[in-house]
mmCIF file of C-alpha atoms in Angstrom:
data_model
loop_
_atom_site.group_PDB
_atom_site.id
_atom_site.type_symbol
_atom_site.label_atom_id
_atom_site.label_comp_id
_atom_site.label_asym_id
_atom_site.label_seq_id
_atom_site.Cartn_x
_atom_site.Cartn_y
_atom_site.Cartn_z
ATOM 1 C CA MET N 288 104.062 36.801 -50.116
ATOM 2 C CA ASN N 289 103.591 35.117 -53.516
ATOM 3 C CA LYS N 290 100.644 36.647 -55.225
ATOM 4 C CA LYS N 291 99.387 33.231 -56.297
ATOM 5 C CA VAL N 292 99.481 31.960 -52.709
ATOM 6 C CA ILE N 293 97.402 34.901 -51.474
ATOM 7 C CA THR N 294 95.016 34.465 -54.260
ATOM 8 C CA GLY N 295 94.614 30.725 -53.280
ATOM 9 C CA ILE N 296 94.030 31.464 -49.646
ATOM 10 C CA VAL N 297 91.317 34.073 -50.486
ATOM 11 C CA ALA N 298 89.690 31.577 -52.794
ATOM 12 C CA VAL N 299 89.648 28.936 -50.064
ATOM 13 C CA VAL N 300 88.174 31.367 -47.489
ATOM 14 C CA ILE N 301 85.510 32.525 -49.906
ATOM 15 C CA THR N 302 84.647 28.915 -50.807
ATOM 16 C CA ALA N 303 84.310 28.097 -47.040
ATOM 17 C CA LEU N 304 82.058 31.056 -46.360
ATOM 18 C CA VAL N 305 79.893 30.172 -49.384
ATOM 19 C CA GLY N 306 79.622 26.588 -48.073
ATOM 20 C CA VAL N 307 78.580 27.725 -44.615
ATOM 21 C CA GLY N 308 75.999 30.096 -46.066
ATOM 22 C CA ALA N 309 74.628 27.521 -48.336
ATOM 23 C CA TYR N 310 74.252 25.121 -45.286
ATOM 24 C CA PHE N 311 72.148 27.525 -43.337
ATOM 25 C CA VAL N 312 70.161 28.572 -46.378
ATOM 26 C CA LEU N 313 69.521 24.987 -47.583
ATOM 27 C CA LYS N 314 69.191 23.330 -44.160
ATOM 28 C CA PRO N 315 65.622 21.913 -43.902
ATOM 29 C CA LYS N 316 63.431 23.868 -41.457
ATOM 30 C CA LYS N 317 62.263 21.993 -38.426
ATOM 31 C CA GLN N 318 58.647 21.182 -38.863
ATOM 32 C CA PRO N 319 56.177 21.937 -36.021
ATOM 33 C CA ALA N 320 55.060 18.690 -34.241
ATOM 34 C CA LYS N 321 51.733 17.401 -35.453
ATOM 35 C CA LYS N 322 48.894 17.571 -32.895
ATOM 36 C CA LYS N 323 47.741 14.218 -31.735
ATOM 37 C CA VAL N 324 44.212 13.529 -32.911
ATOM 38 C CA VAL N 325 42.035 11.877 -30.188
ATOM 39 C CA GLU N 326 39.111 9.984 -31.546
ATOM 40 C CA THR N 327 35.982 10.107 -29.360
ATOM 41 C CA THR N 328 33.029 7.739 -29.374
ATOM 42 C CA THR N 329 29.517 8.888 -28.337
ATOM 43 C CA VAL N 330 27.764 6.242 -26.271
ATOM 44 C CA GLU N 331 23.995 6.573 -26.119
ATOM 45 C CA VAL N 332 22.774 5.886 -22.604
ATOM 46 C CA THR N 333 19.200 4.671 -22.105
ATOM 47 C CA THR N 334 17.488 4.397 -18.706
ATOM 48 C CA LYS N 335 15.486 1.249 -18.282
ATOM 49 C CA ASP N 336 11.827 1.885 -17.341
ATOM 50 C CA PRO N 337 11.381 0.227 -13.901
ATOM 51 C CA TYR N 338 7.653 0.050 -14.517
ATOM 52 C CA ALA N 339 7.805 -1.566 -17.981
ATOM 53 C CA GLY N 340 5.369 -4.372 -18.216
ATOM 54 C CA LYS N 341 3.695 -3.609 -14.905
ATOM 55 C CA VAL N 342 0.155 -2.631 -14.114
ATOM 56 C CA GLN N 343 -1.674 -0.730 -11.290
ATOM 57 C CA SER N 344 -2.573 -2.812 -8.247
ATOM 58 C CA TYR N 345 -6.208 -3.287 -7.360
ATOM 59 C CA LEU N 346 -5.321 -2.719 -3.732
ATOM 60 C CA THR N 347 -2.982 0.288 -3.794
ATOM 61 C CA GLY N 348 -2.815 1.662 -7.366
ATOM 62 C CA GLU N 349 0.934 1.183 -7.330
ATOM 63 C CA MET N 350 2.758 -0.658 -10.143
ATOM 64 C CA ILE N 351 3.077 -4.381 -9.679
ATOM 65 C CA SER N 352 3.506 -7.445 -11.956
ATOM 66 C CA LYS N 353 0.629 -8.715 -13.933
ATOM 67 C CA LYS N 354 0.782 -12.029 -12.161
ATOM 68 C CA ARG N 355 0.500 -10.429 -8.793
ATOM 69 C CA LYS N 356 -2.421 -8.323 -9.821
ATOM 70 C CA LYS N 357 -4.280 -11.462 -10.846
ATOM 71 C CA LYS N 358 -3.744 -13.013 -7.428
ATOM 72 C CA ARG N 359 -6.726 -12.898 -5.028
ATOM 73 C CA PRO N 360 -5.862 -11.331 -1.735
ATOM 74 C CA VAL N 361 -6.690 -12.596 1.708
ATOM 75 C CA ALA N 362 -8.866 -10.701 4.166
ATOM 76 C CA ILE N 363 -7.861 -11.634 7.707
ATOM 77 C CA MET N 364 -9.799 -10.845 10.935
ATOM 78 C CA ILE N 365 -7.452 -9.202 13.451
ATOM 79 C CA ASN N 366 -8.036 -9.128 17.091
ATOM 80 C CA ASN N 367 -7.908 -5.452 18.333
ATOM 81 C CA ILE N 368 -8.369 -5.330 22.047
ATOM 82 C CA LYS N 369 -5.489 -4.260 24.349
ATOM 83 C CA ASP N 370 -4.722 -7.866 25.440
ATOM 84 C CA ALA N 371 -4.076 -8.842 21.796
ATOM 85 C CA ILE N 372 -1.470 -6.123 21.007
ATOM 86 C CA PRO N 373 1.064 -6.037 19.628
ATOM 87 C CA GLN N 374 -0.268 -7.587 16.492
ATOM 88 C CA TYR N 375 1.875 -9.319 13.844
ATOM 89 C CA GLY N 376 2.144 -8.975 10.079
ATOM 90 C CA ILE N 377 -0.547 -6.300 9.773
ATOM 91 C CA SER N 378 1.758 -3.647 8.222
ATOM 92 C CA LYS N 379 1.676 -5.844 5.100
ATOM 93 C CA ALA N 380 -2.104 -4.997 4.671
ATOM 94 C CA GLU N 381 -2.606 -2.845 1.552
ATOM 95 C CA VAL N 382 -6.147 -2.150 2.675
ATOM 96 C CA MET N 383 -7.464 -2.306 6.224
ATOM 97 C CA TYR N 384 -10.870 -2.011 7.729
ATOM 98 C CA GLU N 385 -11.834 -0.981 11.262
ATOM 99 C CA ALA N 386 -15.398 -1.414 12.447
ATOM 100 C CA PRO N 387 -17.139 -1.665 15.843
ATOM 101 C CA VAL N 388 -18.231 -5.013 17.298
ATOM 102 C CA GLU N 389 -19.741 -5.756 20.756
ATOM 103 C CA GLY N 390 -19.211 -3.568 23.740
ATOM 104 C CA GLY N 391 -17.692 -0.651 21.837
ATOM 105 C CA ILE N 392 -14.478 -2.494 20.866
ATOM 106 C CA THR N 393 -13.323 -2.577 17.288
ATOM 107 C CA ARG N 394 -12.004 -5.316 15.109
ATOM 108 C CA LEU N 395 -9.699 -5.027 12.108
ATOM 109 C CA MET N 396 -9.624 -6.802 8.846
ATOM 110 C CA ALA N 397 -6.263 -6.794 6.905
ATOM 111 C CA ILE N 398 -6.456 -7.221 3.196
ATOM 112 C CA MET N 399 -3.119 -8.281 1.677
ATOM 113 C CA ASP N 400 -1.615 -10.093 -1.273
ATOM 114 C CA ASP N 401 2.050 -9.977 -0.184
ATOM 115 C CA TYR N 402 1.995 -12.286 2.781
ATOM 116 C CA ASP N 403 3.906 -15.392 1.637
ATOM 117 C CA ASN N 404 7.005 -14.910 3.844
ATOM 118 C CA LEU N 405 5.090 -13.935 6.989
ATOM 119 C CA LYS N 406 5.617 -16.417 9.798
ATOM 120 C CA ARG N 407 3.008 -14.958 12.146
ATOM 121 C CA ILE N 408 -0.166 -13.082 11.217
ATOM 122 C CA GLY N 409 -2.729 -12.064 13.931
ATOM 123 C CA SER N 410 -3.825 -12.626 16.427
ATOM 124 C CA ILE N 411 -6.870 -13.808 14.533
ATOM 125 C CA ARG N 412 -10.425 -13.589 15.821
ATOM 126 C CA SER N 413 -13.938 -14.451 14.909
ATOM 127 C CA CYS N 414 -16.146 -13.334 12.010
ATOM 128 C CA ARG N 415 -18.990 -10.777 12.058
ATOM 129 C CA ILE N 416 -21.382 -10.902 9.169
ATOM 130 C CA TYR N 417 -20.619 -7.407 7.795
ATOM 131 C CA TYR N 418 -16.944 -8.256 7.490
ATOM 132 C CA THR N 419 -17.878 -10.916 4.971
ATOM 133 C CA ARG N 420 -19.352 -8.106 2.851
ATOM 134 C CA PHE N 421 -16.244 -6.114 3.045
ATOM 135 C CA ALA N 422 -14.145 -9.103 2.002
ATOM 136 C CA LEU N 423 -16.426 -9.849 -0.965
ATOM 137 C CA GLU N 424 -15.948 -6.304 -2.277
ATOM 138 C CA TRP N 425 -12.283 -7.035 -2.885
ATOM 139 C CA ASP N 426 -12.792 -10.540 -4.155
ATOM 140 C CA ALA N 427 -10.674 -11.687 -1.171
ATOM 141 C CA ILE N 428 -10.431 -15.068 0.492
ATOM 142 C CA TYR N 429 -11.806 -14.491 3.970
ATOM 143 C CA SER N 430 -9.931 -15.853 6.909
ATOM 144 C CA HIS N 431 -11.171 -15.973 10.570
ATOM 145 C CA PHE N 432 -11.140 -18.255 13.634
ATOM 146 C CA GLY N 433 -14.668 -18.655 15.005
ATOM 147 C CA GLN N 434 -17.774 -16.678 14.082
ATOM 148 C CA SER N 435 -20.891 -15.045 15.314
ATOM 149 C CA LYS N 436 -23.921 -17.369 15.130
ATOM 150 C CA TYR N 437 -25.559 -14.839 12.777
ATOM 151 C CA ALA N 438 -22.730 -15.309 10.315
ATOM 152 C CA LEU N 439 -22.530 -19.130 10.233
ATOM 153 C CA LYS N 440 -25.324 -19.713 7.655
ATOM 154 C CA PHE N 441 -23.777 -17.382 5.147
ATOM 155 C CA LEU N 442 -20.196 -18.698 5.715
ATOM 156 C CA LYS N 443 -21.484 -22.170 4.732
ATOM 157 C CA SER N 444 -23.559 -20.990 1.809
ATOM 158 C CA GLY N 445 -20.758 -21.303 -0.750
ATOM 159 C CA LYS N 446 -21.111 -17.516 -1.569
ATOM 160 C CA ILE N 447 -17.696 -16.710 -0.017
ATOM 161 C CA ASP N 448 -14.374 -18.470 -0.011
ATOM 162 C CA THR N 449 -12.914 -18.966 3.466
ATOM 163 C CA VAL N 450 -9.921 -20.249 5.371
ATOM 164 C CA ASN N 451 -11.240 -20.629 8.888
ATOM 165 C CA SER N 452 -11.454 -22.801 12.004
ATOM 166 C CA PHE N 453 -13.948 -25.263 10.526
ATOM 167 C CA THR N 454 -12.500 -25.580 7.042
ATOM 168 C CA ALA N 455 -8.765 -25.467 7.961
ATOM 169 C CA GLY N 456 -8.444 -25.561 11.643
ATOM 170 C CA ASP N 457 -5.101 -27.225 11.605
ATOM 171 C CA SER N 458 -3.624 -24.357 9.563
ATOM 172 C CA PHE N 459 -3.817 -22.083 12.595
ATOM 173 C CA TYR N 460 -1.579 -22.257 15.735
ATOM 174 C CA ARG N 461 -1.469 -20.796 19.201
ATOM 175 C CA THR N 462 1.440 -19.257 21.066
ATOM 176 C CA SER N 463 2.282 -19.172 24.726
ATOM 177 C CA ASP N 464 3.031 -15.420 24.938
ATOM 178 C CA LYS N 465 -0.625 -14.487 25.252
ATOM 179 C CA PRO N 466 -3.601 -16.033 26.903
ATOM 180 C CA ALA N 467 -6.390 -17.637 24.784
ATOM 181 C CA PRO N 468 -8.323 -16.484 22.789
ATOM 182 C CA HIS N 469 -5.795 -13.740 21.919
ATOM 183 C CA ASN N 470 -3.076 -16.066 20.825
ATOM 184 C CA CYS N 471 -4.305 -17.600 17.525
ATOM 185 C CA TYR N 472 -2.130 -17.061 14.482
ATOM 186 C CA ILE N 473 -1.462 -18.281 10.906
ATOM 187 C CA SER N 474 1.620 -18.139 8.758
ATOM 188 C CA GLY N 475 1.715 -17.112 5.060
ATOM 189 C CA LYS N 476 2.867 -20.687 4.248
ATOM 190 C CA ASN N 477 -0.036 -22.262 6.039
ATOM 191 C CA MET N 478 -2.434 -19.861 4.460
ATOM 192 C CA ASN N 479 -1.238 -20.794 0.942
ATOM 193 C CA SER N 480 -1.400 -24.471 1.818
ATOM 194 C CA ALA N 481 -4.962 -24.182 3.004
ATOM 195 C CA ILE N 482 -6.050 -22.240 -0.032
ATOM 196 C CA LYS N 483 -4.537 -24.987 -2.216
ATOM 197 C CA LYS N 484 -5.915 -27.821 -0.144
ATOM 198 C CA LEU N 485 -9.440 -26.308 -0.047
ATOM 199 C CA LYS N 486 -9.224 -25.611 -3.806
ATOM 200 C CA ARG N 487 -10.073 -21.992 -3.314
ATOM 201 C CA ARG N 488 -9.930 -19.923 -6.485
ATOM 202 C CA SER N 489 -6.517 -18.237 -6.409
ATOM 203 C CA VAL N 490 -6.945 -15.592 -9.169
ATOM 204 C CA HIS N 491 -9.391 -12.918 -9.913
ATOM 205 C CA LYS N 492 -12.251 -13.513 -12.403
ATOM 206 C CA LYS N 493 -14.606 -10.764 -13.592
ATOM 207 C CA TYR N 494 -13.104 -8.307 -11.037
ATOM 208 C CA ASN N 495 -12.343 -4.702 -11.955
ATOM 209 C CA GLY N 496 -11.251 -3.308 -8.589
ATOM 210 C CA THR N 497 -13.060 -1.672 -5.692
ATOM 211 C CA LEU N 498 -11.392 1.727 -5.326
ATOM 212 C CA LYS N 499 -10.559 3.869 -8.288
ATOM 213 C CA PHE N 500 -6.994 5.233 -8.301
ATOM 214 C CA VAL N 501 -5.528 8.214 -9.913
ATOM 215 C CA PRO N 502 -3.035 7.470 -12.782
ATOM 216 C CA PHE N 503 0.279 6.408 -11.372
ATOM 217 C CA LYS N 504 2.333 9.353 -10.047
ATOM 218 C CA SER N 505 -0.631 11.687 -10.333
ATOM 219 C CA LYS N 506 -2.384 13.423 -7.439
ATOM 220 C CA ALA N 507 -5.953 13.143 -6.284
ATOM 221 C CA ASN N 508 -8.109 16.241 -6.868
ATOM 222 C CA LEU N 509 -10.296 16.855 -3.856
ATOM 223 C CA VAL N 510 -13.420 18.847 -4.602
ATOM 224 C CA GLY N 511 -16.078 20.728 -2.652
ATOM 225 C CA LYS N 512 -15.374 22.266 0.732
ATOM 226 C CA VAL N 513 -11.928 21.000 1.624
ATOM 227 C CA LYS N 514 -10.567 21.251 5.178
ATOM 228 C CA LYS N 515 -7.297 20.675 6.868
ATOM 229 C CA ALA N 516 -6.783 17.230 8.265
ATOM 230 C CA LYS N 517 -3.577 17.140 10.345
ATOM 231 C CA THR N 518 -5.202 14.926 12.917
ATOM 232 C CA VAL N 519 -8.060 12.584 12.494
ATOM 233 C CA SER N 520 -9.822 11.114 15.631
ATOM 234 C CA MET N 521 -12.373 8.306 14.967
ATOM 235 C CA GLY N 522 -14.315 8.574 18.223
ATOM 236 C CA TYR N 523 -14.233 4.894 19.065
ATOM 237 C CA SER N 524 -14.717 4.601 22.789
ATOM 238 C CA HIS N 525 -12.534 1.555 23.504
ATOM 239 C CA ASN N 526 -9.256 2.061 21.613
ATOM 240 C CA ALA N 527 -9.660 5.796 20.665
ATOM 241 C CA SER N 528 -7.801 5.306 17.402
ATOM 242 C CA TYR N 529 -6.561 8.369 15.606
ATOM 243 C CA TYR N 530 -4.132 9.496 12.839
ATOM 244 C CA LYS N 531 -1.496 12.134 12.589
ATOM 245 C CA TYR N 532 -0.331 13.481 9.268
ATOM 246 C CA ASP N 533 3.332 13.091 8.516
ATOM 247 C CA LYS N 534 3.928 15.998 6.102
ATOM 248 C CA LYS N 535 7.517 14.832 5.177
ATOM 249 C CA ASN N 536 6.340 11.358 3.937
ATOM 250 C CA LYS N 537 2.793 12.408 3.104
ATOM 251 C CA VAL N 538 1.164 9.600 5.015
ATOM 252 C CA TYR N 539 -1.055 9.260 8.057
ATOM 253 C CA LYS N 540 0.476 7.515 11.134
ATOM 254 C CA ARG N 541 -1.990 5.489 13.155
ATOM 255 C CA TYR N 542 -2.316 5.550 16.993
ATOM 256 C CA GLN N 543 -4.541 3.726 19.403
ATOM 257 C CA PHE N 544 -4.754 3.109 23.123
ATOM 258 C CA GLY N 545 -2.736 6.249 23.471
ATOM 259 C CA GLN N 546 0.340 4.979 21.690
ATOM 260 C CA LYS N 547 1.726 4.253 18.222
ATOM 261 C CA HIS N 548 0.038 1.333 16.546
ATOM 262 C CA ILE N 549 3.047 -0.959 15.862
ATOM 263 C CA ASP N 550 3.535 -4.186 13.938
ATOM 264 C CA ALA N 551 5.593 -6.434 16.136
ATOM 265 C CA THR N 552 7.078 -8.199 13.090
ATOM 266 C CA ASN N 553 9.103 -5.213 11.924
ATOM 267 C CA LYS N 554 8.596 -2.734 14.771
ATOM 268 C CA LYS N 555 7.037 -0.248 12.349
ATOM 269 C CA GLN N 556 4.142 2.075 12.955
ATOM 270 C CA LEU N 557 1.184 1.590 10.678
ATOM 271 C CA THR N 558 0.845 4.276 7.992
ATOM 272 C CA PHE N 559 -1.748 5.064 5.376
ATOM 273 C CA LYS N 560 -1.889 7.267 2.371
ATOM 274 C CA ASN N 561 -5.681 7.330 2.320
ATOM 275 C CA ILE N 562 -8.316 7.362 5.034
ATOM 276 C CA ILE N 563 -12.022 6.779 4.169
ATOM 277 C CA ILE N 564 -14.658 7.226 6.789
ATOM 278 C CA GLN N 565 -18.043 5.654 6.227
ATOM 279 C CA ALA N 566 -21.054 6.386 8.450
ATOM 280 C CA VAL N 567 -23.712 3.547 8.523
ATOM 281 C CA ASP N 568 -27.029 2.796 10.181
ATOM 282 C CA TYR N 569 -27.242 -0.224 12.503
ATOM 283 C CA LYS N 570 -29.590 -2.408 14.428
ATOM 284 C CA MET N 571 -29.132 -5.062 17.064
ATOM 285 C CA PHE N 572 -29.523 -8.768 16.475
ATOM 286 C CA PRO N 573 -31.912 -10.660 18.767
ATOM 287 C CA ASP N 574 -29.182 -11.325 21.345
ATOM 288 C CA LYS N 575 -29.269 -7.637 22.016
ATOM 289 C CA LYS N 576 -25.484 -7.250 21.788
ATOM 290 C CA SER N 577 -24.397 -8.243 18.213
ATOM 291 C CA LEU N 578 -24.356 -5.350 15.759
ATOM 292 C CA LYS N 579 -26.135 -5.477 12.376
ATOM 293 C CA LEU N 580 -24.555 -2.774 10.209
ATOM 294 C CA LYS N 581 -26.629 -1.613 7.243
ATOM 295 C CA LEU N 582 -24.261 -1.492 4.324
ATOM 296 C CA THR N 583 -26.709 -0.881 1.476
ATOM 297 C CA GLY N 584 -28.294 2.395 0.576
ATOM 298 C CA SER N 585 -26.319 5.496 1.026
ATOM 299 C CA GLY N 586 -24.646 7.721 3.635
ATOM 300 C CA LYS N 587 -22.094 10.303 4.515
ATOM 301 C CA GLY N 588 -18.355 10.085 4.996
ATOM 302 C CA TYR N 589 -14.927 11.672 4.411
ATOM 303 C CA TYR N 590 -12.018 11.100 2.144
ATOM 304 C CA ILE N 591 -8.785 12.212 3.715
ATOM 305 C CA THR N 592 -5.359 12.387 2.069
ATOM 306 C CA ASN N 593 -2.235 14.684 1.916
ATOM 307 C CA GLY N 594 -3.285 16.602 4.981
ATOM 308 C CA LYS N 595 -6.788 17.546 3.676
ATOM 309 C CA ALA N 596 -10.306 16.177 3.880
ATOM 310 C CA GLU N 597 -13.386 16.394 1.704
ATOM 311 C CA LYS N 598 -16.908 15.349 2.456
ATOM 312 C CA ILE N 599 -18.110 12.374 0.427
ATOM 313 C CA THR N 600 -21.114 10.168 0.115
ATOM 314 C CA TRP N 601 -21.317 6.369 -0.411
ATOM 315 C CA LYS N 602 -23.773 4.107 -1.943
ATOM 316 C CA LYS N 603 -24.289 0.370 -2.318
ATOM 317 C CA ASP N 604 -27.219 -1.152 -4.132
ATOM 318 C CA ASP N 605 -26.582 -4.903 -3.550
ATOM 319 C CA ASP N 606 -25.633 -6.500 -0.264
ATOM 320 C CA LEU N 607 -23.058 -8.606 -2.026
ATOM 321 C CA GLY N 608 -21.916 -5.772 -4.397
ATOM 322 C CA LYS N 609 -19.426 -2.922 -4.292
ATOM 323 C CA THR N 610 -19.493 0.280 -2.253
ATOM 324 C CA THR N 611 -18.992 3.379 -4.392
ATOM 325 C CA PHE N 612 -17.617 6.582 -2.832
ATOM 326 C CA LEU N 613 -18.694 9.787 -4.462
ATOM 327 C CA ASP N 614 -17.594 13.457 -4.344
ATOM 328 C CA LYS N 615 -19.779 16.483 -4.043
ATOM 329 C CA ASN N 616 -20.592 16.428 -7.751
ATOM 330 C CA GLY N 617 -21.765 12.754 -7.681
ATOM 331 C CA ASN N 618 -18.593 11.488 -9.402
ATOM 332 C CA GLU N 619 -16.721 8.450 -8.083
ATOM 333 C CA ILE N 620 -13.643 9.688 -6.224
ATOM 334 C CA LEU N 621 -10.190 8.825 -7.519
ATOM 335 C CA VAL N 622 -7.848 8.166 -4.518
ATOM 336 C CA ASN N 623 -4.120 8.482 -4.354
ATOM 337 C CA THR N 624 -1.874 5.510 -4.798
ATOM 338 C CA GLY N 625 -0.804 3.885 -1.565
ATOM 339 C CA LYS N 626 -2.358 2.072 1.381
ATOM 340 C CA THR N 627 -5.960 2.766 2.388
ATOM 341 C CA MET N 628 -7.659 2.676 5.846
ATOM 342 C CA ILE N 629 -11.506 2.363 5.864
ATOM 343 C CA ASN N 630 -13.072 3.247 9.117
ATOM 344 C CA ILE N 631 -16.773 2.309 9.614
ATOM 345 C CA VAL N 632 -18.538 4.331 12.173
ATOM 346 C CA GLN N 633 -22.181 4.153 13.415
ATOM 347 C CA LYS N 634 -24.233 6.954 12.011
ATOM 348 C CA SER N 635 -25.270 8.080 15.459
ATOM 349 C CA MET N 636 -21.584 8.527 16.382
ATOM 350 C CA PHE N 637 -20.464 10.278 13.115
ATOM 351 C CA ASN N 638 -20.371 13.672 15.005
ATOM 352 C CA GLY N 639 -17.716 12.114 17.228
ATOM 353 C CA VAL N 640 -15.253 12.052 14.325
ATOM 354 C CA LYS N 641 -12.938 14.940 14.755
ATOM 355 C CA ILE N 642 -10.771 16.313 11.880
ATOM 356 C CA LYS N 643 -8.427 19.139 12.625
#
């Protein structure tokens, strides 16, 4: 083969090889994919305080609106004999009194400010003079149908605001499901209309509360010799009312006449966070059947809450003033937030109160 041809071929091959090598040497390297940057935004979450702008209730110590706290409650006389049950609307009572009247029976007084939507409250019965004193302690508008003759003078004295049978008789109504006099009721609407029509003062003035409550979400500190209080029997002869402690819900469930004490409006059993027992002296009025409870001076009692009981004393200087409940050290007790039941018992029957 011609030497020039061979030399040309070799040159071509070398040039090709150099070109291939140069390609691989000079070829740009594949760059690694850039990681995707995810931008994050931090959102500050704030929890709205459900109690902002609210204040402690005079009746329960729970947090309510300022407007509601200013509202005067009503104190309604509730019939409590067997023919009158079931009662209606009474589970709305933030404070309730039970005290004896004639023949060993008891009568209730329901103090409430959240009653506007109730269509039926009662049945309602007549006044006894000492219930007017209880109502005054809470700056409440007192409501009853009928009255003892020994209470009539005071009811007309102007010293207590009332909605009753002689000031607003048409505000009450009777039903056909019970015989008279156990069938008298009032609605929340009628109550408010009567209060307005009679120009009763509807807001508190110069009132600082009756019971003193612990700070909201705090717990009452019982002092002195504290005993267990799983059941509390009042010793009333007629209805034999008693309470059982519900440990799960930390309230006392009420019973009477051997059964649960039920509000027919919502079919719920009455429950209370606090029970106060107050032992008082008494006399008989000239008719020899009407009780005259002595609510001034001082006496013994119990404060019961959270499954425990402590001995207390009570004092009241003025017949139209406030009862103060004191612990062993003479300090006013601070009660737990929630509903309170105040049971009045005759001093001679105080030993019949059983706490176990």
